[in-house]
């Protein structure tokens, strides 16, 4: 992926993967069971957006429908200077995430167990990110109250969602669509960055 990482962060990423493998057998956090497939389809897939995080001035991210903490946990490990809120309505998943945060000593992660429509943060987020969470229309409708006025939606998708784009509200625009490179995964991946239109 041509993405340099300190050995300490690589160790934390592998510790997270080990926790996911361990908890998955009892809590069914992911349909993927094979550790090698988890490496590619979860860990490296999440890190495929790292260059965008690196190049962004955004400081506060919320990962909605985070599930087992993807992409939020891997990104939080890599970017200690940025704050990540991980939101999911499933209690078993947020309990796992609390354990991950405690075990790995992640100081820049907050875990929230609620439905996204019900969550009212103290301050808005620079970026609302999701990985296969919902359609673009639903993501915007359910999460628009979470954004700062100049915030952005980052939607991680598979094949370019042309049909979904036609349904995006007229008050929003697609700033960019970038192909994501995930080693070992033959499926198409892309990142759409959507932001409110300036009136």
Short mmCIF file of N, CA and C in Angstrom, two decimals:
data_model
loop_
_atom_site.label_atom_id
_atom_site.label_comp_id
_atom_site.label_asym_id
_atom_site.label_seq_id
_atom_site.Cartn_x
_atom_site.Cartn_y
_atom_site.Cartn_z
N UNK A 1 0.82 -1.21 0.00
CA UNK A 1 0.00 0.00 0.00
C UNK A 1 0.86 1.26 0.00
N UNK A 2 2.18 1.07 0.12
CA UNK A 2 3.11 2.22 0.13
C UNK A 2 2.75 3.21 1.24
N UNK A 3 2.40 2.68 2.39
CA UNK A 3 1.98 3.50 3.53
C UNK A 3 2.88 3.20 4.72
N UNK A 4 3.83 4.09 5.01
CA UNK A 4 4.79 3.83 6.09
C UNK A 4 4.13 3.90 7.46
N UNK A 5 4.45 2.93 8.31
CA UNK A 5 3.89 2.89 9.65
C UNK A 5 4.97 2.51 10.66
N UNK A 6 4.93 3.15 11.82
CA UNK A 6 5.85 2.79 12.89
C UNK A 6 5.54 1.37 13.37
N UNK A 7 6.57 0.67 13.82
CA UNK A 7 6.39 -0.72 14.27
C UNK A 7 5.41 -0.80 15.45
N UNK A 8 5.38 0.23 16.29
CA UNK A 8 4.47 0.22 17.44
C UNK A 8 3.02 0.25 16.99
N UNK A 9 2.75 0.98 15.91
CA UNK A 9 1.38 1.06 15.40
C UNK A 9 0.99 -0.23 14.67
N UNK A 10 1.94 -0.83 13.98
CA UNK A 10 1.68 -2.13 13.35
C UNK A 10 1.33 -3.16 14.43
N UNK A 11 2.04 -3.12 15.55
CA UNK A 11 1.77 -4.04 16.65
C UNK A 11 0.37 -3.84 17.20
N UNK A 12 -0.06 -2.57 17.34
CA UNK A 12 -1.40 -2.28 17.84
C UNK A 12 -2.47 -2.76 16.85
N UNK A 13 -2.21 -2.57 15.56
CA UNK A 13 -3.16 -3.04 14.55
C UNK A 13 -3.33 -4.56 14.61
N UNK A 14 -2.22 -5.27 14.79
CA UNK A 14 -2.29 -6.73 14.88
C UNK A 14 -2.92 -7.17 16.20
N UNK A 15 -2.70 -6.41 17.27
CA UNK A 15 -3.36 -6.71 18.55
C UNK A 15 -4.87 -6.55 18.41
N UNK A 16 -5.28 -5.50 17.69
CA UNK A 16 -6.71 -5.29 17.44
C UNK A 16 -7.29 -6.46 16.64
N UNK A 17 -6.57 -6.88 15.62
CA UNK A 17 -7.03 -8.00 14.79
C UNK A 17 -7.15 -9.27 15.63
N UNK A 18 -6.21 -9.47 16.53
CA UNK A 18 -6.24 -10.65 17.41
C UNK A 18 -7.47 -10.62 18.32
N UNK A 19 -7.78 -9.42 18.84
CA UNK A 19 -8.98 -9.27 19.68
C UNK A 19 -10.25 -9.54 18.88
N UNK A 20 -10.27 -9.04 17.65
CA UNK A 20 -11.44 -9.25 16.79
C UNK A 20 -11.65 -10.73 16.50
N UNK A 21 -10.57 -11.44 16.21
CA UNK A 21 -10.66 -12.87 15.95
C UNK A 21 -11.18 -13.61 17.20
N UNK A 22 -10.66 -13.24 18.36
CA UNK A 22 -11.03 -13.89 19.61
C UNK A 22 -12.51 -13.66 19.95
N UNK A 23 -12.95 -12.41 19.88
CA UNK A 23 -14.32 -12.06 20.25
C UNK A 23 -15.32 -12.52 19.19
N UNK A 24 -14.89 -12.59 17.95
CA UNK A 24 -15.80 -12.93 16.86
C UNK A 24 -16.38 -14.33 17.02
N UNK A 25 -15.60 -15.22 17.58
CA UNK A 25 -16.07 -16.60 17.73
C UNK A 25 -17.26 -16.69 18.70
N UNK A 26 -17.33 -15.76 19.65
CA UNK A 26 -18.41 -15.80 20.64
C UNK A 26 -19.52 -14.79 20.35
N UNK A 27 -19.16 -13.64 19.76
CA UNK A 27 -20.12 -12.55 19.61
C UNK A 27 -20.57 -12.30 18.17
N UNK A 28 -20.03 -13.05 17.22
CA UNK A 28 -20.43 -12.92 15.83
C UNK A 28 -20.37 -11.46 15.36
N UNK A 29 -19.20 -10.85 15.50
CA UNK A 29 -19.00 -9.46 15.13
C UNK A 29 -18.83 -9.28 13.63
N UNK A 30 -18.38 -10.34 12.96
CA UNK A 30 -18.14 -10.29 11.52
C UNK A 30 -18.45 -11.64 10.90
N UNK A 31 -19.00 -11.59 9.67
CA UNK A 31 -19.27 -12.84 8.96
C UNK A 31 -17.99 -13.49 8.45
N UNK A 32 -16.93 -12.70 8.37
CA UNK A 32 -15.63 -13.22 7.92
C UNK A 32 -14.93 -13.88 9.10
N UNK A 33 -14.55 -15.14 8.94
CA UNK A 33 -13.94 -15.90 10.03
C UNK A 33 -12.44 -16.13 9.84
N UNK A 34 -12.02 -16.22 8.59
CA UNK A 34 -10.62 -16.54 8.30
C UNK A 34 -9.73 -15.34 8.64
N UNK A 35 -8.71 -15.53 9.49
CA UNK A 35 -7.84 -14.42 9.90
C UNK A 35 -7.18 -13.69 8.73
N UNK A 36 -6.75 -14.43 7.70
CA UNK A 36 -6.11 -13.77 6.55
C UNK A 36 -7.11 -12.89 5.80
N UNK A 37 -8.33 -13.39 5.66
CA UNK A 37 -9.37 -12.58 5.01
C UNK A 37 -9.71 -11.35 5.83
N UNK A 38 -9.69 -11.50 7.16
CA UNK A 38 -9.92 -10.35 8.04
C UNK A 38 -8.84 -9.28 7.84
N UNK A 39 -7.63 -9.75 7.66
CA UNK A 39 -6.51 -8.82 7.44
C UNK A 39 -6.77 -7.96 6.22
N UNK A 40 -7.16 -8.60 5.11
CA UNK A 40 -7.37 -7.87 3.87
C UNK A 40 -8.70 -7.11 3.85
N UNK A 41 -9.78 -7.81 4.19
CA UNK A 41 -11.12 -7.25 4.01
C UNK A 41 -11.54 -6.29 5.12
N UNK A 42 -10.87 -6.35 6.25
CA UNK A 42 -11.19 -5.45 7.35
C UNK A 42 -10.07 -4.43 7.60
N UNK A 43 -8.89 -4.95 7.96
CA UNK A 43 -7.81 -4.06 8.37
C UNK A 43 -7.27 -3.22 7.21
N UNK A 44 -6.85 -3.87 6.13
CA UNK A 44 -6.28 -3.13 5.01
C UNK A 44 -7.34 -2.32 4.27
N UNK A 45 -8.56 -2.84 4.22
CA UNK A 45 -9.65 -2.08 3.61
C UNK A 45 -9.86 -0.76 4.37
N UNK A 46 -9.84 -0.82 5.69
CA UNK A 46 -10.00 0.39 6.51
C UNK A 46 -8.84 1.36 6.28
N UNK A 47 -7.64 0.82 6.17
CA UNK A 47 -6.46 1.68 6.00
C UNK A 47 -6.34 2.25 4.58
N UNK A 48 -7.19 1.78 3.66
CA UNK A 48 -7.12 2.30 2.29
C UNK A 48 -7.49 3.79 2.23
N UNK A 49 -8.20 4.29 3.24
CA UNK A 49 -8.56 5.72 3.26
C UNK A 49 -7.55 6.56 4.05
N UNK A 50 -6.51 5.91 4.57
CA UNK A 50 -5.51 6.62 5.37
C UNK A 50 -4.91 7.83 4.65
N UNK A 51 -4.59 7.75 3.36
CA UNK A 51 -4.04 8.94 2.69
C UNK A 51 -4.98 10.15 2.71
N UNK A 52 -6.28 9.89 2.74
CA UNK A 52 -7.26 10.98 2.77
C UNK A 52 -7.32 11.60 4.17
N UNK A 53 -7.19 10.76 5.19
CA UNK A 53 -7.13 11.26 6.56
C UNK A 53 -5.86 12.09 6.74
N UNK A 54 -4.77 11.55 6.21
CA UNK A 54 -3.46 12.22 6.30
C UNK A 54 -3.50 13.61 5.66
N UNK A 55 -4.18 13.70 4.52
CA UNK A 55 -4.20 14.97 3.79
C UNK A 55 -5.30 15.91 4.21
N UNK A 56 -6.08 15.53 5.21
CA UNK A 56 -7.21 16.35 5.64
C UNK A 56 -6.87 17.18 6.87
N UNK A 57 -7.47 18.36 6.95
CA UNK A 57 -7.31 19.20 8.14
C UNK A 57 -8.30 18.81 9.23
N UNK A 58 -9.20 17.89 8.91
CA UNK A 58 -10.22 17.45 9.87
C UNK A 58 -9.59 16.87 11.13
N UNK A 59 -10.19 17.20 12.27
CA UNK A 59 -9.70 16.71 13.56
C UNK A 59 -10.69 15.77 14.25
N UNK A 60 -11.97 15.97 13.98
CA UNK A 60 -13.00 15.18 14.66
C UNK A 60 -13.79 14.35 13.66
N UNK A 61 -13.69 13.03 13.83
CA UNK A 61 -14.35 12.07 12.94
C UNK A 61 -15.38 11.27 13.74
N UNK A 62 -16.49 10.92 13.08
CA UNK A 62 -17.42 9.97 13.66
C UNK A 62 -17.65 8.85 12.66
N UNK A 63 -17.44 7.63 13.12
CA UNK A 63 -17.62 6.43 12.30
C UNK A 63 -18.99 5.86 12.66
N UNK A 64 -19.97 6.06 11.76
CA UNK A 64 -21.34 5.64 12.05
C UNK A 64 -21.57 4.22 11.54
N UNK A 65 -22.30 3.43 12.35
CA UNK A 65 -22.46 2.02 12.02
C UNK A 65 -21.13 1.31 12.00
N UNK A 66 -20.32 1.62 13.00
CA UNK A 66 -18.92 1.17 13.02
C UNK A 66 -18.77 -0.34 13.14
N UNK A 67 -19.80 -1.02 13.68
CA UNK A 67 -19.70 -2.48 13.82
C UNK A 67 -18.58 -2.87 14.77
N UNK A 68 -17.61 -3.58 14.24
CA UNK A 68 -16.46 -4.02 15.05
C UNK A 68 -15.36 -2.96 15.12
N UNK A 69 -15.69 -1.72 14.70
CA UNK A 69 -14.71 -0.64 14.79
C UNK A 69 -13.99 -0.37 13.49
N UNK A 70 -14.69 -0.60 12.38
CA UNK A 70 -14.09 -0.45 11.07
C UNK A 70 -14.79 0.63 10.26
N UNK A 71 -14.09 1.65 9.81
CA UNK A 71 -12.63 1.83 9.80
C UNK A 71 -12.06 2.57 11.01
N UNK A 72 -12.92 2.91 12.00
CA UNK A 72 -12.51 3.82 13.06
C UNK A 72 -11.31 3.40 13.88
N UNK A 73 -11.26 2.14 14.34
CA UNK A 73 -10.14 1.70 15.20
C UNK A 73 -8.81 1.75 14.46
N UNK A 74 -8.69 1.16 13.27
CA UNK A 74 -7.40 1.24 12.56
C UNK A 74 -6.96 2.68 12.30
N UNK A 75 -7.89 3.55 11.95
CA UNK A 75 -7.53 4.94 11.68
C UNK A 75 -7.12 5.66 12.96
N UNK A 76 -7.80 5.36 14.06
CA UNK A 76 -7.45 5.98 15.35
C UNK A 76 -6.06 5.55 15.80
N UNK A 77 -5.70 4.29 15.54
CA UNK A 77 -4.36 3.81 15.89
C UNK A 77 -3.31 4.57 15.10
N UNK A 78 -3.59 4.82 13.84
CA UNK A 78 -2.60 5.47 12.97
C UNK A 78 -2.52 6.98 13.18
N UNK A 79 -3.62 7.58 13.63
CA UNK A 79 -3.66 9.05 13.75
C UNK A 79 -4.05 9.45 15.16
N UNK A 80 -3.06 9.44 16.05
CA UNK A 80 -3.31 9.76 17.46
C UNK A 80 -3.70 11.21 17.67
N UNK A 81 -3.40 12.07 16.70
CA UNK A 81 -3.70 13.50 16.83
C UNK A 81 -5.13 13.83 16.42
N UNK A 82 -5.89 12.85 15.95
CA UNK A 82 -7.27 13.06 15.55
C UNK A 82 -8.20 12.29 16.48
N UNK A 83 -9.40 12.82 16.66
CA UNK A 83 -10.36 12.22 17.59
C UNK A 83 -11.42 11.43 16.81
N UNK A 84 -11.72 10.23 17.29
CA UNK A 84 -12.67 9.36 16.62
C UNK A 84 -13.78 8.94 17.58
N UNK A 85 -15.02 9.18 17.16
CA UNK A 85 -16.18 8.66 17.87
C UNK A 85 -16.70 7.47 17.07
N UNK A 86 -16.88 6.33 17.74
CA UNK A 86 -17.37 5.12 17.09
C UNK A 86 -18.79 4.86 17.57
N UNK A 87 -19.74 4.90 16.65
CA UNK A 87 -21.15 4.79 17.01
C UNK A 87 -21.78 3.55 16.41
N UNK A 88 -22.48 2.79 17.26
CA UNK A 88 -23.22 1.63 16.78
C UNK A 88 -24.38 1.36 17.74
N UNK A 89 -25.47 0.85 17.21
CA UNK A 89 -26.65 0.60 18.04
C UNK A 89 -26.63 -0.78 18.70
N UNK A 90 -25.70 -1.64 18.27
CA UNK A 90 -25.62 -3.00 18.83
C UNK A 90 -24.72 -3.03 20.07
N UNK A 91 -25.31 -3.39 21.20
CA UNK A 91 -24.58 -3.39 22.46
C UNK A 91 -23.38 -4.32 22.48
N UNK A 92 -23.50 -5.50 21.87
CA UNK A 92 -22.39 -6.45 21.90
C UNK A 92 -21.18 -5.89 21.14
N UNK A 93 -21.46 -5.11 20.11
CA UNK A 93 -20.35 -4.53 19.34
C UNK A 93 -19.69 -3.39 20.09
N UNK A 94 -20.48 -2.54 20.75
CA UNK A 94 -19.86 -1.44 21.50
C UNK A 94 -19.15 -1.96 22.75
N UNK A 95 -19.62 -3.07 23.32
CA UNK A 95 -18.89 -3.67 24.45
C UNK A 95 -17.53 -4.17 23.98
N UNK A 96 -17.49 -4.77 22.82
CA UNK A 96 -16.22 -5.19 22.24
C UNK A 96 -15.30 -3.98 22.03
N UNK A 97 -15.87 -2.90 21.51
CA UNK A 97 -15.06 -1.71 21.24
C UNK A 97 -14.51 -1.09 22.52
N UNK A 98 -15.31 -1.10 23.58
CA UNK A 98 -14.83 -0.59 24.87
C UNK A 98 -13.64 -1.42 25.34
N UNK A 99 -13.70 -2.73 25.13
CA UNK A 99 -12.60 -3.61 25.51
C UNK A 99 -11.36 -3.31 24.68
N UNK A 100 -11.55 -3.07 23.38
CA UNK A 100 -10.43 -2.72 22.49
C UNK A 100 -9.77 -1.43 22.96
N UNK A 101 -10.58 -0.41 23.23
CA UNK A 101 -10.05 0.89 23.66
C UNK A 101 -9.25 0.73 24.95
N UNK A 102 -9.79 -0.06 25.89
CA UNK A 102 -9.11 -0.28 27.16
C UNK A 102 -7.82 -1.07 26.98
N UNK A 103 -7.89 -2.17 26.24
CA UNK A 103 -6.74 -3.06 26.08
C UNK A 103 -5.60 -2.38 25.32
N UNK A 104 -5.94 -1.64 24.29
CA UNK A 104 -4.91 -1.01 23.47
C UNK A 104 -4.52 0.38 23.97
N UNK A 105 -5.24 0.89 24.97
CA UNK A 105 -4.90 2.20 25.54
C UNK A 105 -5.12 3.35 24.58
N UNK A 106 -6.22 3.29 23.83
CA UNK A 106 -6.49 4.34 22.83
C UNK A 106 -7.13 5.54 23.51
N UNK A 107 -6.43 6.66 23.54
CA UNK A 107 -6.90 7.87 24.21
C UNK A 107 -7.76 8.75 23.31
N UNK A 108 -7.77 8.48 22.02
CA UNK A 108 -8.46 9.35 21.06
C UNK A 108 -9.74 8.73 20.51
N UNK A 109 -10.31 7.77 21.26
CA UNK A 109 -11.51 7.07 20.80
C UNK A 109 -12.61 7.15 21.85
N UNK A 110 -13.82 7.51 21.39
CA UNK A 110 -15.01 7.50 22.23
C UNK A 110 -16.01 6.54 21.61
N UNK A 111 -16.60 5.67 22.42
CA UNK A 111 -17.56 4.68 21.93
C UNK A 111 -18.96 5.09 22.36
N UNK A 112 -19.90 5.10 21.42
CA UNK A 112 -21.28 5.49 21.70
C UNK A 112 -22.22 4.38 21.25
N UNK A 113 -23.08 3.93 22.16
CA UNK A 113 -24.06 2.88 21.86
C UNK A 113 -25.45 3.49 21.75
N UNK A 114 -25.84 3.84 20.54
CA UNK A 114 -27.18 4.38 20.29
C UNK A 114 -27.44 4.38 18.79
N UNK A 115 -28.67 4.67 18.41
CA UNK A 115 -28.98 4.84 16.99
C UNK A 115 -28.49 6.21 16.55
N UNK A 116 -28.00 6.30 15.33
CA UNK A 116 -27.39 7.55 14.86
C UNK A 116 -28.39 8.69 14.86
N UNK A 117 -29.67 8.39 14.56
CA UNK A 117 -30.68 9.45 14.53
C UNK A 117 -30.90 10.08 15.90
N UNK A 118 -30.60 9.31 16.96
CA UNK A 118 -30.85 9.77 18.32
C UNK A 118 -29.66 10.47 18.95
N UNK A 119 -28.51 10.38 18.32
CA UNK A 119 -27.28 10.89 18.93
C UNK A 119 -27.16 12.40 18.70
N UNK A 120 -27.04 13.13 19.79
CA UNK A 120 -26.86 14.58 19.72
C UNK A 120 -25.52 14.92 20.37
N UNK A 121 -24.48 15.14 19.56
CA UNK A 121 -23.14 15.41 20.13
C UNK A 121 -23.04 16.82 20.68
N UNK A 122 -22.07 17.02 21.56
CA UNK A 122 -21.85 18.34 22.12
C UNK A 122 -21.35 19.31 21.06
N UNK A 123 -20.60 18.80 20.10
CA UNK A 123 -20.14 19.62 18.98
C UNK A 123 -20.18 18.79 17.71
N UNK A 124 -20.26 19.49 16.56
CA UNK A 124 -20.33 18.80 15.29
C UNK A 124 -19.01 18.16 14.91
N UNK A 125 -19.08 17.29 13.92
CA UNK A 125 -17.90 16.57 13.43
C UNK A 125 -17.46 17.12 12.08
N UNK A 126 -16.14 17.11 11.88
CA UNK A 126 -15.59 17.53 10.59
C UNK A 126 -15.89 16.51 9.51
N UNK A 127 -15.90 15.24 9.90
CA UNK A 127 -16.12 14.15 8.94
C UNK A 127 -17.03 13.09 9.55
N UNK A 128 -18.08 12.74 8.81
CA UNK A 128 -18.89 11.56 9.12
C UNK A 128 -18.46 10.49 8.13
N UNK A 129 -17.86 9.42 8.62
CA UNK A 129 -17.35 8.36 7.75
C UNK A 129 -18.14 7.08 7.97
N UNK A 130 -18.34 6.32 6.92
CA UNK A 130 -19.02 5.04 7.05
C UNK A 130 -18.47 4.06 6.04
N UNK A 131 -18.54 2.81 6.41
CA UNK A 131 -18.05 1.72 5.56
C UNK A 131 -19.20 0.75 5.36
N UNK A 132 -19.85 0.84 4.20
CA UNK A 132 -20.98 -0.03 3.88
C UNK A 132 -22.08 0.07 4.94
N UNK A 133 -22.35 1.28 5.40
CA UNK A 133 -23.33 1.50 6.47
C UNK A 133 -24.75 1.60 5.93
N UNK A 134 -24.95 2.36 4.87
CA UNK A 134 -26.29 2.59 4.34
C UNK A 134 -26.16 3.20 2.95
N UNK A 135 -27.31 3.42 2.31
CA UNK A 135 -27.28 4.13 1.03
C UNK A 135 -26.83 5.56 1.28
N UNK A 136 -26.37 6.24 0.24
CA UNK A 136 -25.94 7.63 0.39
C UNK A 136 -27.08 8.51 0.89
N UNK A 137 -28.28 8.28 0.36
CA UNK A 137 -29.44 9.07 0.78
C UNK A 137 -29.70 8.90 2.26
N UNK A 138 -29.70 7.64 2.74
CA UNK A 138 -29.95 7.38 4.15
C UNK A 138 -28.82 7.93 5.02
N UNK A 139 -27.60 7.77 4.57
CA UNK A 139 -26.46 8.29 5.33
C UNK A 139 -26.60 9.79 5.55
N UNK A 140 -26.92 10.51 4.49
CA UNK A 140 -27.06 11.97 4.60
C UNK A 140 -28.25 12.33 5.48
N UNK A 141 -29.39 11.67 5.25
CA UNK A 141 -30.60 11.97 6.00
C UNK A 141 -30.43 11.71 7.49
N UNK A 142 -29.81 10.57 7.83
CA UNK A 142 -29.67 10.19 9.23
C UNK A 142 -28.55 10.92 9.96
N UNK A 143 -27.56 11.39 9.20
CA UNK A 143 -26.33 11.89 9.84
C UNK A 143 -26.07 13.39 9.65
N UNK A 144 -26.91 14.08 8.89
CA UNK A 144 -26.59 15.47 8.56
C UNK A 144 -26.54 16.37 9.80
N UNK A 145 -27.25 15.99 10.86
CA UNK A 145 -27.22 16.79 12.09
C UNK A 145 -25.89 16.67 12.84
N UNK A 146 -25.05 15.71 12.42
CA UNK A 146 -23.77 15.49 13.11
C UNK A 146 -22.64 16.36 12.57
N UNK A 147 -22.83 16.93 11.38
CA UNK A 147 -21.76 17.67 10.70
C UNK A 147 -21.61 19.10 11.19
N UNK A 148 -20.37 19.58 11.17
CA UNK A 148 -20.14 21.02 11.29
C UNK A 148 -20.64 21.67 9.98
N UNK A 149 -20.83 22.99 9.95
CA UNK A 149 -21.33 23.64 8.74
C UNK A 149 -20.51 23.35 7.49
N UNK A 150 -19.20 23.18 7.64
CA UNK A 150 -18.35 22.90 6.48
C UNK A 150 -17.82 21.46 6.51
N UNK A 151 -18.54 20.58 7.21
CA UNK A 151 -18.11 19.19 7.33
C UNK A 151 -18.39 18.39 6.07
N UNK A 152 -17.91 17.13 6.07
CA UNK A 152 -18.02 16.27 4.90
C UNK A 152 -18.50 14.88 5.28
N UNK A 153 -19.20 14.23 4.35
CA UNK A 153 -19.50 12.81 4.45
C UNK A 153 -18.44 12.06 3.65
N UNK A 154 -17.88 11.01 4.25
CA UNK A 154 -16.96 10.12 3.55
C UNK A 154 -17.62 8.75 3.51
N UNK A 155 -18.06 8.34 2.32
CA UNK A 155 -18.74 7.05 2.17
C UNK A 155 -17.83 6.06 1.47
N UNK A 156 -17.45 5.00 2.17
CA UNK A 156 -16.64 3.94 1.59
C UNK A 156 -17.59 2.95 0.92
N UNK A 157 -17.44 2.76 -0.37
CA UNK A 157 -18.35 1.93 -1.15
C UNK A 157 -17.57 0.90 -1.95
N UNK A 158 -18.32 -0.04 -2.55
CA UNK A 158 -17.72 -1.01 -3.47
C UNK A 158 -17.70 -0.42 -4.87
N UNK A 159 -18.52 -0.96 -5.74
CA UNK A 159 -18.63 -0.43 -7.10
C UNK A 159 -19.22 0.98 -7.03
N UNK A 160 -18.76 1.86 -7.90
CA UNK A 160 -19.23 3.24 -7.94
C UNK A 160 -20.77 3.27 -7.94
N UNK A 161 -21.40 3.89 -6.93
CA UNK A 161 -22.86 3.80 -6.75
C UNK A 161 -23.63 4.83 -7.58
N UNK A 162 -23.64 4.68 -8.88
CA UNK A 162 -24.27 5.65 -9.76
C UNK A 162 -25.75 5.85 -9.43
N UNK A 163 -26.47 4.76 -9.18
CA UNK A 163 -27.90 4.86 -8.88
C UNK A 163 -28.14 5.64 -7.59
N UNK A 164 -27.29 5.43 -6.59
CA UNK A 164 -27.46 6.13 -5.32
C UNK A 164 -27.20 7.63 -5.48
N UNK A 165 -26.26 7.97 -6.33
CA UNK A 165 -25.90 9.39 -6.50
C UNK A 165 -27.06 10.20 -7.05
N UNK A 166 -27.87 9.59 -7.89
CA UNK A 166 -28.99 10.31 -8.48
C UNK A 166 -30.04 10.68 -7.44
N UNK A 167 -29.99 10.01 -6.29
CA UNK A 167 -30.97 10.27 -5.23
C UNK A 167 -30.44 11.21 -4.14
N UNK A 168 -29.18 11.61 -4.24
CA UNK A 168 -28.60 12.49 -3.22
C UNK A 168 -29.33 13.83 -3.25
N UNK A 169 -29.61 14.33 -2.08
CA UNK A 169 -30.37 15.58 -1.97
C UNK A 169 -29.72 16.70 -2.78
N UNK A 170 -30.56 17.59 -3.27
CA UNK A 170 -30.07 18.69 -4.11
C UNK A 170 -29.19 19.67 -3.33
N UNK A 171 -29.25 19.61 -2.03
CA UNK A 171 -28.44 20.52 -1.21
C UNK A 171 -27.02 20.00 -0.96
N UNK A 172 -26.68 18.85 -1.56
CA UNK A 172 -25.37 18.24 -1.36
C UNK A 172 -24.69 18.00 -2.70
N UNK A 173 -23.37 17.98 -2.67
CA UNK A 173 -22.61 17.76 -3.90
C UNK A 173 -21.48 16.77 -3.64
N UNK A 174 -21.13 16.01 -4.67
CA UNK A 174 -20.01 15.09 -4.57
C UNK A 174 -18.74 15.86 -4.89
N UNK A 175 -17.88 16.00 -3.88
CA UNK A 175 -16.63 16.73 -4.07
C UNK A 175 -15.61 15.89 -4.82
N UNK A 176 -15.59 14.59 -4.52
CA UNK A 176 -14.64 13.70 -5.22
C UNK A 176 -15.08 12.26 -5.08
N UNK A 177 -14.63 11.44 -6.01
CA UNK A 177 -14.80 9.99 -5.94
C UNK A 177 -13.46 9.38 -6.30
N UNK A 178 -12.87 8.66 -5.38
CA UNK A 178 -11.52 8.12 -5.58
C UNK A 178 -11.52 6.61 -5.45
N UNK A 179 -10.82 5.95 -6.34
CA UNK A 179 -10.68 4.50 -6.27
C UNK A 179 -9.73 4.16 -5.13
N UNK A 180 -10.10 3.16 -4.35
CA UNK A 180 -9.27 2.71 -3.24
C UNK A 180 -8.53 1.43 -3.62
N UNK A 181 -7.27 1.37 -3.24
CA UNK A 181 -6.45 0.19 -3.53
C UNK A 181 -6.31 -0.66 -2.27
N UNK A 182 -6.83 -1.88 -2.34
CA UNK A 182 -6.74 -2.79 -1.20
C UNK A 182 -6.01 -4.05 -1.64
N UNK A 183 -4.78 -4.29 -1.17
CA UNK A 183 -4.03 -5.49 -1.56
C UNK A 183 -4.78 -6.76 -1.19
N UNK A 184 -4.74 -7.74 -2.08
CA UNK A 184 -5.32 -9.03 -1.78
C UNK A 184 -6.83 -9.09 -1.95
N UNK A 185 -7.45 -7.97 -2.32
CA UNK A 185 -8.89 -7.95 -2.49
C UNK A 185 -9.20 -7.55 -3.92
N UNK A 186 -9.85 -8.45 -4.66
CA UNK A 186 -10.10 -8.19 -6.08
C UNK A 186 -11.32 -7.31 -6.31
N UNK A 187 -12.11 -7.09 -5.27
CA UNK A 187 -13.32 -6.29 -5.42
C UNK A 187 -13.03 -4.81 -5.60
N UNK A 188 -13.93 -4.12 -6.28
CA UNK A 188 -13.79 -2.67 -6.46
C UNK A 188 -14.11 -1.96 -5.16
N UNK A 189 -13.37 -0.89 -4.89
CA UNK A 189 -13.61 -0.07 -3.70
C UNK A 189 -13.42 1.38 -4.09
N UNK A 190 -14.26 2.25 -3.52
CA UNK A 190 -14.10 3.69 -3.79
C UNK A 190 -14.53 4.49 -2.56
N UNK A 191 -14.07 5.72 -2.52
CA UNK A 191 -14.44 6.65 -1.45
C UNK A 191 -15.10 7.86 -2.08
N UNK A 192 -16.33 8.13 -1.68
CA UNK A 192 -17.03 9.34 -2.11
C UNK A 192 -16.99 10.36 -1.00
N UNK A 193 -16.59 11.56 -1.33
CA UNK A 193 -16.60 12.67 -0.37
C UNK A 193 -17.72 13.63 -0.80
N UNK A 194 -18.68 13.80 0.09
CA UNK A 194 -19.86 14.60 -0.20
C UNK A 194 -19.96 15.72 0.81
N UNK A 195 -20.33 16.89 0.35
CA UNK A 195 -20.44 18.01 1.27
C UNK A 195 -21.67 18.86 0.92
N UNK A 196 -22.15 19.63 1.90
CA UNK A 196 -23.29 20.52 1.62
C UNK A 196 -22.91 21.58 0.59
N UNK A 197 -23.85 21.94 -0.25
CA UNK A 197 -23.62 23.02 -1.20
C UNK A 197 -23.67 24.36 -0.45
N UNK A 198 -22.86 25.28 -0.90
CA UNK A 198 -22.85 26.61 -0.29
C UNK A 198 -23.91 27.46 -0.99
N UNK A 199 -24.85 27.97 -0.21
CA UNK A 199 -25.93 28.77 -0.82
C UNK A 199 -25.43 30.18 -1.15
#
